[in-house]
Coordinates of C-alpha atoms in Angstrom, one line a residue:
M342 CA 61.7 -83.5 -74.1
K343 CA 60.0 -80.4 -76.6
V344 CA 60.5 -76.8 -75.9
D345 CA 57.4 -75.4 -78.0
I346 CA 58.2 -72.2 -78.8
D347 CA 54.4 -71.2 -79.9
H348 CA 53.3 -71.5 -76.4
M349 CA 55.3 -69.3 -74.2
F350 CA 52.5 -67.0 -74.0
E351 CA 53.8 -66.7 -70.2
M352 CA 56.5 -64.9 -71.1
N353 CA 56.9 -61.1 -71.8
N354 CA 56.7 -60.3 -75.3
S355 CA 60.3 -58.6 -75.9
Y356 CA 61.7 -62.1 -74.3
K357 CA 59.3 -64.3 -76.4
N358 CA 60.7 -62.4 -79.5
T359 CA 64.3 -62.0 -78.8
V360 CA 64.1 -65.7 -78.3
K361 CA 62.5 -66.7 -81.9
S362 CA 64.5 -64.2 -83.6
Q363 CA 67.9 -66.2 -82.1
L364 CA 66.2 -69.4 -83.0
E365 CA 66.1 -68.1 -86.8
I366 CA 69.8 -67.5 -86.6
I367 CA 70.6 -71.1 -85.8
E368 CA 68.3 -72.6 -88.1
N369 CA 69.8 -70.5 -90.7
D370 CA 73.4 -70.2 -90.7
H371 CA 74.6 -73.7 -88.9
D372 CA 76.8 -73.5 -91.5
L373 CA 78.7 -69.9 -90.6
A374 CA 80.2 -69.7 -93.8
G375 CA 81.8 -66.6 -93.0
V376 CA 83.3 -67.6 -89.6
L377 CA 86.6 -65.9 -88.9
D378 CA 89.5 -68.2 -89.4
Y379 CA 91.9 -67.1 -86.7
L380 CA 94.5 -69.7 -87.0
H381 CA 94.5 -68.3 -91.0
C382 CA 95.0 -64.9 -89.1
I383 CA 97.6 -66.6 -87.0
Q384 CA 99.4 -68.2 -89.8
Q385 CA 99.5 -65.0 -92.1
H386 CA 100.8 -62.8 -89.2
L387 CA 103.9 -65.6 -88.4
F388 CA 104.4 -66.8 -92.2
F389 CA 103.4 -65.0 -94.9
Q390 CA 103.2 -61.2 -93.5
P391 CA 105.5 -60.8 -91.2
L392 CA 104.9 -58.6 -88.4
S393 CA 107.4 -56.2 -87.4
K394 CA 105.9 -55.5 -84.0
T395 CA 106.3 -57.6 -80.0
A396 CA 103.6 -61.0 -79.9
L397 CA 104.8 -61.8 -76.9
I398 CA 106.6 -60.1 -72.7
Y399 CA 107.7 -62.5 -70.9
D400 CA 109.9 -62.0 -68.5
E401 CA 110.4 -58.0 -68.9
K402 CA 111.9 -59.9 -72.8
C403 CA 110.0 -58.8 -76.5
I404 CA 109.3 -61.6 -78.5
S405 CA 108.9 -60.8 -81.5
Y406 CA 106.2 -62.2 -83.8
T407 CA 109.6 -63.0 -86.0
E408 CA 111.2 -64.4 -83.2
L409 CA 108.1 -66.4 -82.4
A410 CA 107.4 -67.2 -85.8
H411 CA 110.9 -69.2 -86.0
Q412 CA 110.3 -70.6 -82.6
V413 CA 107.0 -72.3 -83.7
N414 CA 108.2 -73.7 -87.0
Q415 CA 110.5 -75.5 -85.2
M416 CA 108.0 -77.2 -83.5
M417 CA 106.2 -77.9 -86.7
L418 CA 109.5 -78.9 -88.0
A419 CA 109.6 -81.3 -84.8
L420 CA 106.2 -82.5 -85.3
D421 CA 106.9 -83.3 -89.0
R422 CA 109.5 -85.9 -88.1
L423 CA 107.6 -87.9 -85.3
Q424 CA 104.9 -88.0 -88.3
L425 CA 102.0 -87.2 -86.3
K426 CA 99.0 -87.7 -88.3
K427 CA 96.2 -84.7 -88.6
G428 CA 93.9 -86.0 -85.8
A429 CA 96.7 -87.5 -83.0
V430 CA 96.7 -85.7 -79.2
V431 CA 99.6 -84.3 -77.6
A432 CA 99.1 -83.1 -74.2
I433 CA 101.4 -79.8 -73.9
Q434 CA 102.6 -80.2 -70.1
L435 CA 104.3 -77.2 -69.4
G436 CA 104.4 -74.3 -67.3
K437 CA 103.3 -70.3 -68.3
S438 CA 106.5 -69.3 -70.6
P439 CA 106.3 -68.4 -74.0
E440 CA 107.5 -72.5 -75.3
Y441 CA 103.5 -73.3 -74.6
I442 CA 102.6 -70.4 -77.1
Y443 CA 104.7 -71.8 -79.6
S444 CA 103.6 -75.0 -78.7
V445 CA 100.1 -74.9 -79.2
L446 CA 100.3 -72.7 -82.1
A447 CA 102.3 -75.7 -84.3
C448 CA 99.7 -78.0 -82.9
A449 CA 96.8 -75.6 -83.5
L450 CA 98.2 -74.8 -87.2
K451 CA 98.8 -78.8 -88.0
G452 CA 96.0 -79.8 -87.3
L453 CA 96.7 -81.9 -83.9
I454 CA 94.5 -81.7 -80.7
W455 CA 96.7 -80.3 -77.7
L456 CA 95.8 -80.4 -74.1
P457 CA 97.1 -78.2 -71.7
I458 CA 98.0 -80.1 -68.1
D459 CA 97.4 -78.3 -65.1
M460 CA 101.5 -78.3 -64.0
D461 CA 100.3 -78.2 -60.4
S462 CA 97.8 -80.7 -60.6
P463 CA 99.0 -83.9 -58.6
A464 CA 100.9 -86.7 -60.6
L465 CA 98.6 -89.3 -59.7
R466 CA 96.0 -87.2 -62.2
R467 CA 97.9 -85.8 -64.2
E468 CA 98.1 -89.6 -65.2
Y469 CA 95.0 -90.5 -66.0
L470 CA 94.9 -87.1 -68.0
L471 CA 97.0 -89.0 -70.3
A472 CA 95.9 -92.3 -70.3
N473 CA 92.1 -90.7 -70.9
S474 CA 93.0 -88.7 -73.1
R475 CA 95.0 -91.9 -75.3
V476 CA 98.2 -88.9 -75.9
D477 CA 100.4 -89.6 -78.8
L478 CA 103.0 -87.3 -77.9
V479 CA 104.0 -85.3 -74.9
V480 CA 105.6 -81.5 -74.6
S481 CA 107.2 -81.4 -71.8
K482 CA 110.8 -80.1 -70.0
Q483 CA 111.7 -83.6 -68.0
S484 CA 110.9 -86.5 -69.5
I485 CA 107.4 -88.6 -69.6
E486 CA 107.8 -92.0 -68.4
N487 CA 106.0 -94.6 -70.6
Y488 CA 104.5 -91.3 -73.0
C489 CA 106.5 -90.4 -76.4
Y490 CA 107.9 -87.1 -76.1
V491 CA 109.4 -84.5 -76.5
L492 CA 111.9 -81.8 -74.9
T493 CA 111.3 -77.9 -75.2
D494 CA 115.3 -78.0 -74.6
E495 CA 116.0 -80.0 -77.7
I496 CA 113.3 -77.6 -79.9
F497 CA 113.3 -74.0 -78.8
S498 CA 116.7 -71.8 -79.6
E499 CA 117.9 -70.3 -76.8
N500 CA 118.3 -66.6 -76.3
T501 CA 115.3 -65.3 -78.4
H502 CA 116.2 -61.8 -78.3
N503 CA 118.8 -62.2 -80.1
F504 CA 117.0 -64.0 -83.4
S505 CA 118.9 -61.7 -85.4
Q506 CA 122.1 -64.6 -84.9
L507 CA 119.4 -67.6 -85.3
S508 CA 119.2 -70.0 -88.2
T509 CA 117.3 -68.5 -91.8
E510 CA 115.5 -71.5 -92.2
K511 CA 112.6 -71.2 -94.5
V512 CA 109.1 -72.2 -93.2
N513 CA 107.9 -75.1 -94.4
P514 CA 105.1 -75.4 -96.4
T515 CA 104.3 -78.5 -95.8
S516 CA 103.8 -77.8 -92.4
L517 CA 100.8 -75.2 -93.1
M518 CA 96.9 -75.1 -94.4
T519 CA 96.2 -79.0 -92.4
Y520 CA 93.8 -77.3 -89.8
S521 CA 90.9 -77.5 -90.2
M522 CA 87.2 -74.7 -88.7
S523 CA 85.0 -77.7 -89.0
R524 CA 83.6 -79.2 -85.9
D525 CA 86.2 -81.3 -86.2
A526 CA 87.9 -82.0 -82.5
A527 CA 90.5 -79.3 -82.0
Y528 CA 91.3 -79.1 -78.6
Y529 CA 90.8 -80.7 -74.8
L530 CA 90.2 -79.3 -71.5
Y531 CA 89.6 -80.9 -68.4
T532 CA 87.2 -79.8 -66.1
S533 CA 85.6 -81.0 -62.6
G534 CA 83.1 -84.5 -63.4
S535 CA 80.6 -85.4 -61.1
T536 CA 81.2 -89.5 -61.5
G537 CA 84.4 -88.0 -59.1
T538 CA 86.8 -88.5 -62.2
P539 CA 87.6 -84.6 -64.5
K540 CA 85.8 -85.0 -67.3
C541 CA 87.5 -84.6 -70.6
V542 CA 85.5 -81.6 -72.7
V543 CA 86.6 -82.0 -76.4
L544 CA 86.2 -78.8 -78.4
N545 CA 86.2 -77.5 -81.7
N546 CA 87.6 -74.6 -84.0
R547 CA 84.3 -73.3 -85.0
A548 CA 82.9 -73.1 -82.3
T549 CA 86.2 -71.4 -80.4
A550 CA 85.6 -69.0 -83.9
N551 CA 82.6 -67.5 -82.7
V552 CA 83.5 -66.7 -79.5
I553 CA 86.7 -65.4 -80.8
E554 CA 85.3 -64.0 -83.9
Q555 CA 81.5 -62.0 -81.3
S556 CA 84.3 -60.3 -78.6
I557 CA 87.1 -58.9 -81.3
E558 CA 83.9 -57.7 -82.5
K559 CA 82.0 -56.2 -79.7
W560 CA 84.9 -54.9 -78.0
Q561 CA 86.2 -53.3 -80.9
M562 CA 90.1 -54.7 -81.0
T563 CA 92.7 -53.7 -82.0
A564 CA 96.1 -54.8 -83.2
D565 CA 97.3 -52.6 -80.6
D566 CA 95.9 -54.3 -78.0
V567 CA 97.9 -55.3 -75.6
I568 CA 96.2 -58.6 -73.0
M569 CA 97.5 -60.1 -69.9
A570 CA 97.4 -63.9 -70.0
V571 CA 96.7 -64.2 -66.0
T572 CA 94.4 -66.9 -66.3
P573 CA 95.9 -70.5 -66.6
F574 CA 96.4 -71.8 -69.5
H575 CA 94.8 -75.5 -68.9
H576 CA 91.5 -73.0 -67.9
D577 CA 88.8 -72.1 -71.0
M578 CA 89.6 -68.2 -70.8
S579 CA 93.1 -68.6 -70.9
V580 CA 91.4 -70.0 -75.0
F581 CA 90.6 -66.6 -75.9
D582 CA 93.7 -65.2 -74.5
V583 CA 95.8 -67.0 -77.2
F584 CA 95.0 -67.3 -79.8
A585 CA 92.7 -63.3 -80.4
S586 CA 95.7 -61.7 -79.3
M587 CA 98.2 -63.7 -82.3
S588 CA 95.4 -63.8 -84.7
L589 CA 94.9 -59.4 -84.5
G590 CA 98.9 -59.2 -84.1
A591 CA 98.4 -57.7 -81.1
T592 CA 101.1 -58.1 -77.8
L593 CA 100.6 -61.1 -75.4
V594 CA 102.2 -60.5 -72.1
I595 CA 102.5 -63.6 -70.2
P596 CA 103.6 -63.3 -66.6
T597 CA 106.2 -65.8 -65.1
A598 CA 105.5 -68.7 -62.4
E599 CA 106.4 -66.1 -59.6
Q600 CA 104.1 -63.4 -61.4
S601 CA 101.0 -65.6 -62.1
K602 CA 100.5 -66.0 -58.4
N603 CA 101.7 -62.5 -57.2
A604 CA 98.5 -59.5 -57.6
L605 CA 101.0 -56.4 -56.9
A606 CA 103.3 -58.5 -59.9
W607 CA 100.1 -57.8 -61.9
A608 CA 100.0 -54.4 -61.2
T609 CA 103.3 -53.2 -62.4
L610 CA 103.0 -55.5 -66.0
V611 CA 99.6 -53.7 -66.8
E612 CA 101.6 -50.7 -65.5
K613 CA 104.7 -51.4 -67.6
N614 CA 103.0 -52.7 -70.5
Q615 CA 99.7 -50.4 -70.9
I616 CA 97.7 -53.6 -70.9
S617 CA 94.6 -52.4 -72.7
I618 CA 92.7 -55.8 -72.2
W619 CA 92.4 -57.8 -69.0
V620 CA 90.0 -61.0 -69.4
S621 CA 89.7 -63.4 -65.7
V622 CA 87.7 -64.7 -62.9
P623 CA 86.1 -62.1 -60.7
A624 CA 88.6 -63.1 -57.6
I625 CA 92.2 -62.4 -59.5
V626 CA 90.7 -58.8 -60.5
D627 CA 89.4 -58.2 -56.8
M628 CA 92.9 -59.3 -55.1
L629 CA 94.2 -56.7 -58.5
C630 CA 92.1 -54.0 -56.9
S631 CA 93.0 -54.3 -53.8
V632 CA 96.5 -54.0 -54.2
A633 CA 97.2 -51.6 -57.1
Y634 CA 97.3 -47.7 -57.4
P635 CA 94.1 -46.5 -59.5
A636 CA 97.2 -44.7 -61.2
Q637 CA 99.0 -48.3 -61.9
L638 CA 95.4 -49.4 -64.6
Q639 CA 94.7 -46.2 -66.8
S640 CA 95.6 -48.2 -69.0
L641 CA 92.5 -51.1 -68.5
R642 CA 90.2 -50.2 -71.7
L643 CA 88.1 -53.2 -70.9
I644 CA 87.7 -55.0 -68.6
A645 CA 86.2 -58.7 -68.1
Q646 CA 84.9 -61.4 -65.4
G647 CA 84.1 -65.0 -66.4
G648 CA 83.6 -68.0 -64.1
D649 CA 82.0 -67.2 -61.3
Y650 CA 79.5 -64.1 -58.8
I651 CA 80.7 -61.1 -60.0
K652 CA 80.2 -58.9 -56.6
V653 CA 78.6 -55.2 -57.1
N654 CA 81.3 -53.6 -55.1
L655 CA 83.7 -54.6 -57.1
I656 CA 82.4 -52.9 -60.0
E657 CA 82.1 -49.7 -58.1
K658 CA 85.7 -50.3 -57.2
L659 CA 86.2 -50.5 -61.1
R660 CA 83.8 -47.8 -61.8
L661 CA 85.4 -45.0 -59.4
H662 CA 89.1 -45.8 -60.2
L663 CA 89.1 -46.6 -64.2
P664 CA 85.8 -44.9 -64.9
N665 CA 86.1 -45.0 -68.4
A666 CA 86.8 -48.5 -69.3
R667 CA 84.1 -50.9 -70.2
L668 CA 83.3 -54.1 -68.1
F669 CA 81.7 -57.0 -68.8
S670 CA 80.6 -60.3 -67.3
L671 CA 80.8 -63.2 -68.8
G672 CA 79.3 -66.9 -68.2
G673 CA 79.2 -70.8 -70.0
P674 CA 80.7 -74.0 -68.8
T675 CA 83.0 -75.2 -70.3
E676 CA 81.1 -77.8 -72.4
T677 CA 79.9 -74.0 -74.2
T678 CA 83.3 -72.8 -75.0
I679 CA 85.2 -70.6 -73.8
W680 CA 82.3 -68.2 -72.9
S681 CA 78.4 -68.3 -74.0
I682 CA 77.0 -65.4 -72.8
W683 CA 77.7 -61.8 -71.3
H684 CA 76.4 -58.7 -70.5
E685 CA 78.6 -55.5 -70.9
I686 CA 78.1 -54.1 -67.0
K687 CA 76.2 -50.3 -67.2
N688 CA 75.3 -48.0 -64.3
A689 CA 72.1 -49.3 -64.2
D690 CA 73.1 -52.7 -63.0
Q691 CA 73.6 -51.5 -58.9
D692 CA 72.2 -54.7 -57.0
I693 CA 72.7 -57.0 -59.4
I694 CA 75.5 -58.4 -62.1
P695 CA 73.2 -60.5 -64.8
Y696 CA 74.4 -62.8 -66.9
G697 CA 73.8 -61.9 -69.3
K698 CA 72.4 -63.0 -73.1
A699 CA 73.2 -65.6 -75.8
L700 CA 76.3 -64.8 -78.2
K701 CA 75.5 -64.8 -81.3
H702 CA 74.4 -67.7 -83.3
N703 CA 73.0 -69.6 -79.4
Q704 CA 70.2 -69.2 -77.8
Y705 CA 69.7 -70.2 -73.7
F706 CA 66.7 -72.0 -72.2
I707 CA 65.6 -71.9 -68.8
L708 CA 63.3 -75.1 -67.8
N709 CA 61.2 -76.2 -65.3
E710 CA 61.8 -79.7 -63.9
K711 CA 59.1 -80.8 -66.9
M712 CA 60.6 -79.0 -69.8
K713 CA 59.0 -76.3 -70.4
V714 CA 59.9 -72.7 -70.6
C715 CA 60.7 -70.8 -67.2
Q716 CA 58.1 -67.6 -66.8
V717 CA 59.6 -64.3 -66.4
G718 CA 61.2 -64.7 -63.2
E719 CA 60.6 -68.3 -62.5
V720 CA 64.0 -69.9 -61.3
G721 CA 64.8 -73.0 -63.3
R722 CA 67.5 -75.2 -65.0
M723 CA 70.0 -73.3 -67.7
Y724 CA 69.9 -75.1 -71.4
M725 CA 72.3 -73.8 -74.2
I726 CA 71.6 -74.4 -78.1
G727 CA 74.2 -73.7 -80.8
T728 CA 77.5 -72.9 -82.1
N729 CA 79.0 -73.0 -78.7
L730 CA 78.0 -76.2 -77.9
S731 CA 81.7 -78.5 -77.8
N732 CA 81.4 -82.2 -78.9
G733 CA 81.2 -83.9 -75.6
Y734 CA 83.0 -85.5 -73.7
L735 CA 86.2 -87.8 -73.9
L736 CA 85.4 -91.1 -71.2
D737 CA 89.1 -94.1 -72.5
G738 CA 89.7 -93.1 -76.0
K739 CA 86.0 -92.4 -76.9
I740 CA 82.8 -89.9 -76.6
S741 CA 80.3 -89.2 -74.4
Q742 CA 77.6 -86.6 -75.2
K743 CA 76.5 -87.7 -71.6
D744 CA 74.0 -84.1 -70.4
F745 CA 73.9 -83.3 -74.1
V746 CA 70.0 -83.7 -75.0
P747 CA 68.2 -83.5 -77.9
I748 CA 65.4 -80.2 -77.7
S749 CA 61.8 -79.9 -80.2
I750 CA 62.2 -76.9 -80.6
S751 CA 59.4 -76.6 -82.9
V752 CA 57.6 -79.2 -85.4
G753 CA 59.6 -81.0 -87.2
T754 CA 62.9 -79.2 -86.0
T755 CA 65.4 -80.9 -83.2
E756 CA 68.3 -79.2 -82.2
I757 CA 70.7 -80.6 -79.6
A758 CA 70.9 -78.9 -76.3
F759 CA 73.8 -79.0 -73.1
R760 CA 71.5 -79.0 -69.8
M761 CA 74.2 -77.5 -67.1
S762 CA 74.5 -77.8 -63.3
D763 CA 73.8 -73.5 -63.2
L764 CA 69.7 -72.6 -62.2
G765 CA 69.1 -68.7 -63.2
Y766 CA 65.3 -67.0 -64.7
V767 CA 65.0 -64.8 -67.0
R768 CA 64.5 -61.0 -66.3
T769 CA 61.6 -59.1 -68.2
D770 CA 64.4 -57.0 -70.2
G771 CA 65.7 -60.7 -71.0
N772 CA 68.3 -61.0 -69.2
I773 CA 69.2 -64.0 -67.4
I774 CA 70.0 -64.0 -63.9
F775 CA 72.2 -66.6 -61.9
A776 CA 70.6 -67.9 -59.0
G777 CA 73.2 -70.9 -58.3
R778 CA 73.7 -74.2 -58.8
E779 CA 72.0 -77.7 -58.7
E780 CA 73.3 -80.0 -54.9
G781 CA 77.0 -81.7 -56.7
Y782 CA 79.0 -78.4 -58.3
L783 CA 80.6 -75.8 -56.9
K784 CA 82.4 -73.0 -58.0
V785 CA 85.4 -71.5 -56.6
K786 CA 87.7 -68.6 -57.3
G787 CA 85.9 -69.4 -61.1
V788 CA 86.8 -73.1 -60.3
R789 CA 84.4 -75.9 -61.2
I790 CA 84.1 -77.8 -58.3
S791 CA 82.9 -81.2 -58.1
A792 CA 81.5 -81.7 -54.8
T793 CA 81.2 -85.7 -55.0
E794 CA 85.2 -85.6 -56.8
V795 CA 86.5 -84.3 -53.1
E796 CA 83.6 -85.7 -51.8
M797 CA 85.6 -90.0 -52.7
A798 CA 89.0 -88.7 -52.3
L799 CA 88.2 -87.5 -48.9
M800 CA 86.2 -91.1 -48.2
K801 CA 90.4 -92.5 -48.5
Y802 CA 91.3 -91.1 -45.2
T803 CA 89.3 -94.6 -43.5
P804 CA 88.9 -92.5 -39.7
I805 CA 86.0 -90.3 -41.8
Q806 CA 82.5 -92.3 -41.5
E807 CA 81.2 -89.5 -44.1
I808 CA 81.2 -85.9 -46.0
V809 CA 79.8 -83.4 -47.9
I810 CA 81.6 -80.7 -49.4
V811 CA 80.5 -77.1 -49.3
C812 CA 80.7 -73.4 -50.3
C813 CA 80.7 -71.3 -47.3
T814 CA 81.5 -66.9 -48.1
H815 CA 82.7 -65.2 -45.6
P816 CA 80.2 -63.1 -44.8
Q817 CA 82.7 -59.3 -44.5
T818 CA 85.2 -60.5 -47.1
E819 CA 82.8 -61.8 -49.2
I820 CA 85.4 -64.6 -50.4
T821 CA 83.5 -67.6 -50.9
E822 CA 85.8 -71.2 -49.0
L823 CA 85.1 -74.9 -49.9
V824 CA 84.2 -76.8 -46.2
A825 CA 84.5 -80.0 -45.6
M826 CA 81.6 -81.4 -42.9
F827 CA 82.2 -84.5 -42.1
S828 CA 81.9 -87.3 -39.0
L829 CA 84.4 -89.8 -37.2
T830 CA 84.6 -93.2 -37.2
N831 CA 83.2 -94.6 -33.3
V832 CA 87.0 -95.2 -32.7
Q833 CA 87.7 -92.4 -33.9
K834 CA 87.6 -89.0 -31.5
K835 CA 89.7 -86.7 -33.9
I836 CA 92.1 -86.0 -37.2
D837 CA 94.9 -85.1 -37.6
I838 CA 94.1 -82.4 -40.1
Q839 CA 97.0 -81.3 -42.1
D840 CA 98.0 -84.8 -42.6
L841 CA 94.7 -85.2 -44.3
K842 CA 95.8 -81.8 -46.8
C843 CA 99.1 -83.8 -47.1
Q844 CA 97.3 -86.8 -48.7
L845 CA 94.8 -85.2 -50.5
K846 CA 98.0 -83.8 -52.6
N847 CA 98.3 -86.9 -53.7
Y848 CA 94.9 -86.5 -56.1
L849 CA 93.3 -83.3 -55.0
P850 CA 94.2 -80.2 -57.5
H851 CA 95.5 -77.7 -54.6
S852 CA 92.1 -75.5 -55.7
H853 CA 89.4 -79.0 -55.0
I854 CA 90.9 -79.1 -51.0
P855 CA 89.1 -77.7 -48.4
T856 CA 90.2 -74.8 -46.7
K857 CA 87.5 -75.0 -43.5
W858 CA 86.8 -78.1 -41.6
Y859 CA 83.7 -79.0 -39.1
C860 CA 83.7 -82.3 -37.7
V861 CA 79.7 -82.9 -36.7
D862 CA 78.1 -86.4 -34.7
H863 CA 76.6 -87.0 -37.4
L864 CA 75.7 -85.7 -41.1
P865 CA 71.2 -84.5 -41.0
L866 CA 68.9 -85.9 -43.7
T867 CA 66.1 -85.0 -45.2
Q868 CA 62.4 -86.5 -45.6
N869 CA 63.7 -89.0 -48.2
A870 CA 66.5 -90.1 -45.4
K871 CA 69.0 -87.8 -48.8
I872 CA 71.4 -85.9 -46.9
D873 CA 70.3 -82.4 -46.5
R874 CA 73.5 -80.3 -48.0
K875 CA 71.1 -77.1 -47.3
L876 CA 71.1 -77.7 -43.9
L877 CA 75.2 -78.0 -43.8
Q878 CA 75.9 -75.5 -45.4
K879 CA 73.5 -73.1 -43.4
I880 CA 75.0 -74.8 -39.9
A881 CA 78.3 -74.5 -41.5
Q882 CA 78.1 -70.6 -42.5
E883 CA 76.3 -70.3 -38.9
Q884 CA 79.3 -72.2 -37.5
L885 CA 82.0 -70.5 -39.1
Y886 CA 82.0 -67.0 -39.2
P887 CA 79.7 -66.0 -36.8
Q888 CA 81.7 -63.3 -35.1
A889 CA 82.1 -62.3 -39.6
Q890 CA 78.7 -62.5 -39.7
N891 CA 78.3 -60.1 -37.3
L892 CA 80.4 -57.7 -37.5
K893 CA 78.6 -57.3 -41.4
N894 CA 75.4 -56.8 -40.1
K895 CA 76.5 -54.0 -37.6
H896 CA 77.9 -52.2 -41.3
I897 CA 75.2 -53.3 -42.8
A898 CA 73.4 -51.1 -40.0
L899 CA 76.0 -47.8 -40.0
E900 CA 75.4 -47.3 -43.9
H901 CA 72.1 -46.6 -43.1
I902 CA 73.1 -44.4 -40.9
S903 CA 74.5 -42.1 -43.9
D904 CA 71.1 -41.7 -45.5
T905 CA 69.3 -41.3 -42.6
V906 CA 72.1 -37.8 -41.3
M907 CA 71.6 -36.9 -44.8
D908 CA 67.7 -36.9 -45.0
I909 CA 67.9 -35.1 -41.3
F910 CA 69.6 -32.5 -42.7
R911 CA 67.7 -31.9 -46.2
E912 CA 64.4 -31.6 -43.8
I913 CA 65.5 -29.4 -41.6
V914 CA 67.8 -26.9 -43.6
K915 CA 66.0 -24.1 -46.0
H916 CA 63.5 -25.6 -49.1
E917 CA 65.8 -23.2 -51.3
F918 CA 69.0 -24.8 -50.1
S919 CA 67.6 -28.8 -49.1
S920 CA 68.3 -29.9 -53.0
N921 CA 72.0 -28.9 -52.5
I922 CA 72.8 -31.3 -49.6
F923 CA 75.6 -33.9 -50.1
Y924 CA 78.3 -35.6 -47.7
Q925 CA 80.5 -33.7 -48.8
T926 CA 78.6 -29.7 -48.5
E927 CA 80.6 -28.0 -45.9
I928 CA 77.8 -26.7 -43.5
L929 CA 78.3 -23.1 -43.1
R930 CA 77.8 -22.7 -45.5
L931 CA 74.2 -23.6 -45.5
G932 CA 73.2 -20.9 -43.5
I933 CA 72.1 -23.8 -41.1
R934 CA 71.5 -20.8 -37.8
T935 CA 71.5 -22.5 -33.7
K936 CA 68.5 -23.2 -33.6
Q937 CA 68.2 -25.2 -36.8
L938 CA 71.8 -27.2 -35.6
K939 CA 70.3 -28.3 -32.4
Q940 CA 66.5 -29.5 -34.0
I941 CA 69.0 -31.9 -36.1
A942 CA 71.0 -32.9 -33.2
E943 CA 68.4 -33.5 -30.9
K944 CA 66.4 -36.1 -34.7
I945 CA 69.7 -37.9 -34.3
S946 CA 70.2 -38.6 -31.5
E947 CA 66.2 -39.7 -30.7
K948 CA 67.1 -41.9 -33.7
Y949 CA 69.5 -43.8 -32.5
D950 CA 69.9 -43.2 -28.7
I951 CA 73.4 -41.6 -28.5
R952 CA 74.2 -38.1 -26.7
L953 CA 74.3 -35.9 -29.5
D954 CA 74.3 -31.9 -28.4
F955 CA 74.8 -28.6 -30.7
Y956 CA 78.7 -28.3 -29.6
A957 CA 79.2 -31.9 -31.3
L958 CA 77.8 -30.9 -34.5
A959 CA 79.3 -27.2 -34.6
S960 CA 82.7 -29.0 -34.8
C961 CA 81.8 -30.7 -38.1
K962 CA 83.2 -28.6 -41.4
T963 CA 80.9 -31.8 -43.6
V964 CA 77.3 -33.8 -43.4
Q965 CA 80.1 -36.8 -43.5
D966 CA 81.6 -35.4 -40.6
V967 CA 78.5 -35.9 -38.9
V968 CA 78.6 -38.8 -39.9
N969 CA 81.5 -40.2 -39.0
Q970 CA 80.6 -39.1 -35.3
V971 CA 77.3 -41.1 -35.2
Q972 CA 78.5 -43.7 -36.5
R973 CA 81.5 -44.1 -34.0
K974 CA 79.9 -43.5 -31.6
R975 CA 77.3 -47.0 -32.3
L976 CA 80.4 -49.0 -32.6
N977 CA 81.1 -47.6 -28.9

C-alpha cells in the first residue's frame, strides 16, 4: 500500500502543508529524546521529594503523598519477594479503590506489565483475559484459582489516615529505577474484537508519555488541579487520570463503587472537592449535566470528552452553565494510546463537533478503497502513523500486528499505520470530521463493541436462527442503544428475553447486552447475498421509536417558530427598533401601535393556520411570550 504525499494536488493546500509538516516531525523525531518521563516524576513525588499534600480522595478520606508512597512501597516489596522479573505480567483484579492505584503504580515503577481486569465482566470472560495474557500474578481481594495471587488485605496497611503510626521502613532502593520509557510492552488493555473474542492491546510507556506530555502542556495543568477519576480503570482514558495526576503532584478524586454510577454523587464530589479537570465519555458528561445544579460545577475549568459522538446540544448546555470552561473533543481507538486526535471546541463549532487534528508526533490519513488519499470532503477510512501506535495485539502470549499495516509515505520511506474501523473526511480547515464506522463495530456510551462478539454469544441460544446487532439512536433523547434483530427457528414461536439476558451475563459484560430486541421473519439480504445490516438498522430505528420520532419532528417544527415570529416582529416594527428585538424584549418598549399589533397577529395566524388575535398578543409581555403562545396552539 502506498500513500503518495507528492500527488495530493486535489487537496486543500493548507491541509497538504499540515500533512507534510507533521510527516517531517515524525521522520525527524522518532526517538523523542526529550519525552516526558512521567514515571520518574511520580518517583520523585513519592520517594525523593515527598509532597506534603493530598494525593487521593476516596470515600471522604484524604490520602497524602506520604501515605501513598508507603502503600506503593509495600506492594513493591511484595513483588520483590515473589522475585518477579521485569516484563512479568500482573493482573490487577480490583474495583475502584486506592488499592488499585497503589498496585498499578508499583507495577509500572517496577517495569512489570500491568493488566486491569473489568470487575463487572462475567467469570468466563475474566478467565479468558487471564489465560490469553499469560499472567504471572493476580492482585486481588480474594484467591484466584489456578493462578499465583496476592491479597491486598495482606499487603496494604489499614487506617492510612493515621499514617504517623505506620512503619517508618525506608523505601527499598532496589525497588526503584527498573522501568523503561521505551516502546517495550508496559501494560495491556482489552477491547472488543471482530473475531468474537476480546482483543488484548499491548501498550508502551513512550506512547503514553506523548499523550500525557501533550495534554499537560495544552491544558496548562499544574499540581493545583484536582482530577476526577470517573472513567472505569479498565478503560484507556483512566490511564491519563491516574498517571497525569500523579506525575504532576495533583489530586485525584476516586468515586466509591456506589458513587461510580450515580450522577448526583458525581456532582457532589465536584462541588465538595473543587474538581477542575474532567475527562470521560460524552454520555457521562451528559448525565452529570442533567442532574447537577450549575453552581455545583463552577470549579470545572476543563471538560474533555472522547470515545463517542459529542452532541451539539450538550456543548450548548456546557457553554451556558460554564462559559469560562475549556471544552475538548478527544478521539482515537485504544490501539493508538489513550487519545491520538483532539479539538478544542470553540463558539464557531455550532453544527458539528470535529474529531480534530492528530497530537504531535502522529499523523492521520483518510484513504479510499484504492489506498489513495481522499480529497477534502470525501469520506474514507482513517489510518494513523506515529509515536502513539501501540505494539499490536497479544494472542495466546504472542504479539500479532493484524490491522497494523505498512504505508509508503514517500519514496524510500515506509511507516507502520493502524487501520481503523472509523470513517471520516477532512474539512477545508484541516480538521477531520468523524463519519461513522465500518460495519461490525459499534460505539455505545463510549464502549467499542464488536457486533460479531455479541452475535456469537447469542447464537448459543438454540431457538435463535439468525441474529444481527445494530445501534439505534432515540430520536428525542439522542441516547444510543444496542439492538438485537433476530429470527427464530421454525419450531419456535417466541423466546423469553429476560431469560436470554440472564444467560448472556455468563459470556458478555453488561455494556455488550442489547437493551432493545426485535424479531423479524427473516433477515433481509443485499444483492450480494449478504445480510443487509443497513436496512435492518433502518427497520429497527423506524419500528422501535415511531412515537418518539414523530414527537421529535414536531419539536423540530416548533423550533422554527421562534425565528419566524422574530422575523415578523422585525418586519412590522419601525426600522430603528428592528435590530434591537430579541426574545426577552418587552413589546411595549418597541413603541408598537394597535395597527402594527394587528398586522403581526394576522401574519402569524396566516403563517401557522391558527387563530391569534390582537387581544392574545396584547396579553404578552415579551416576544418570547408570543412565541410560547404560538407553540402551544400548534401543539394543540
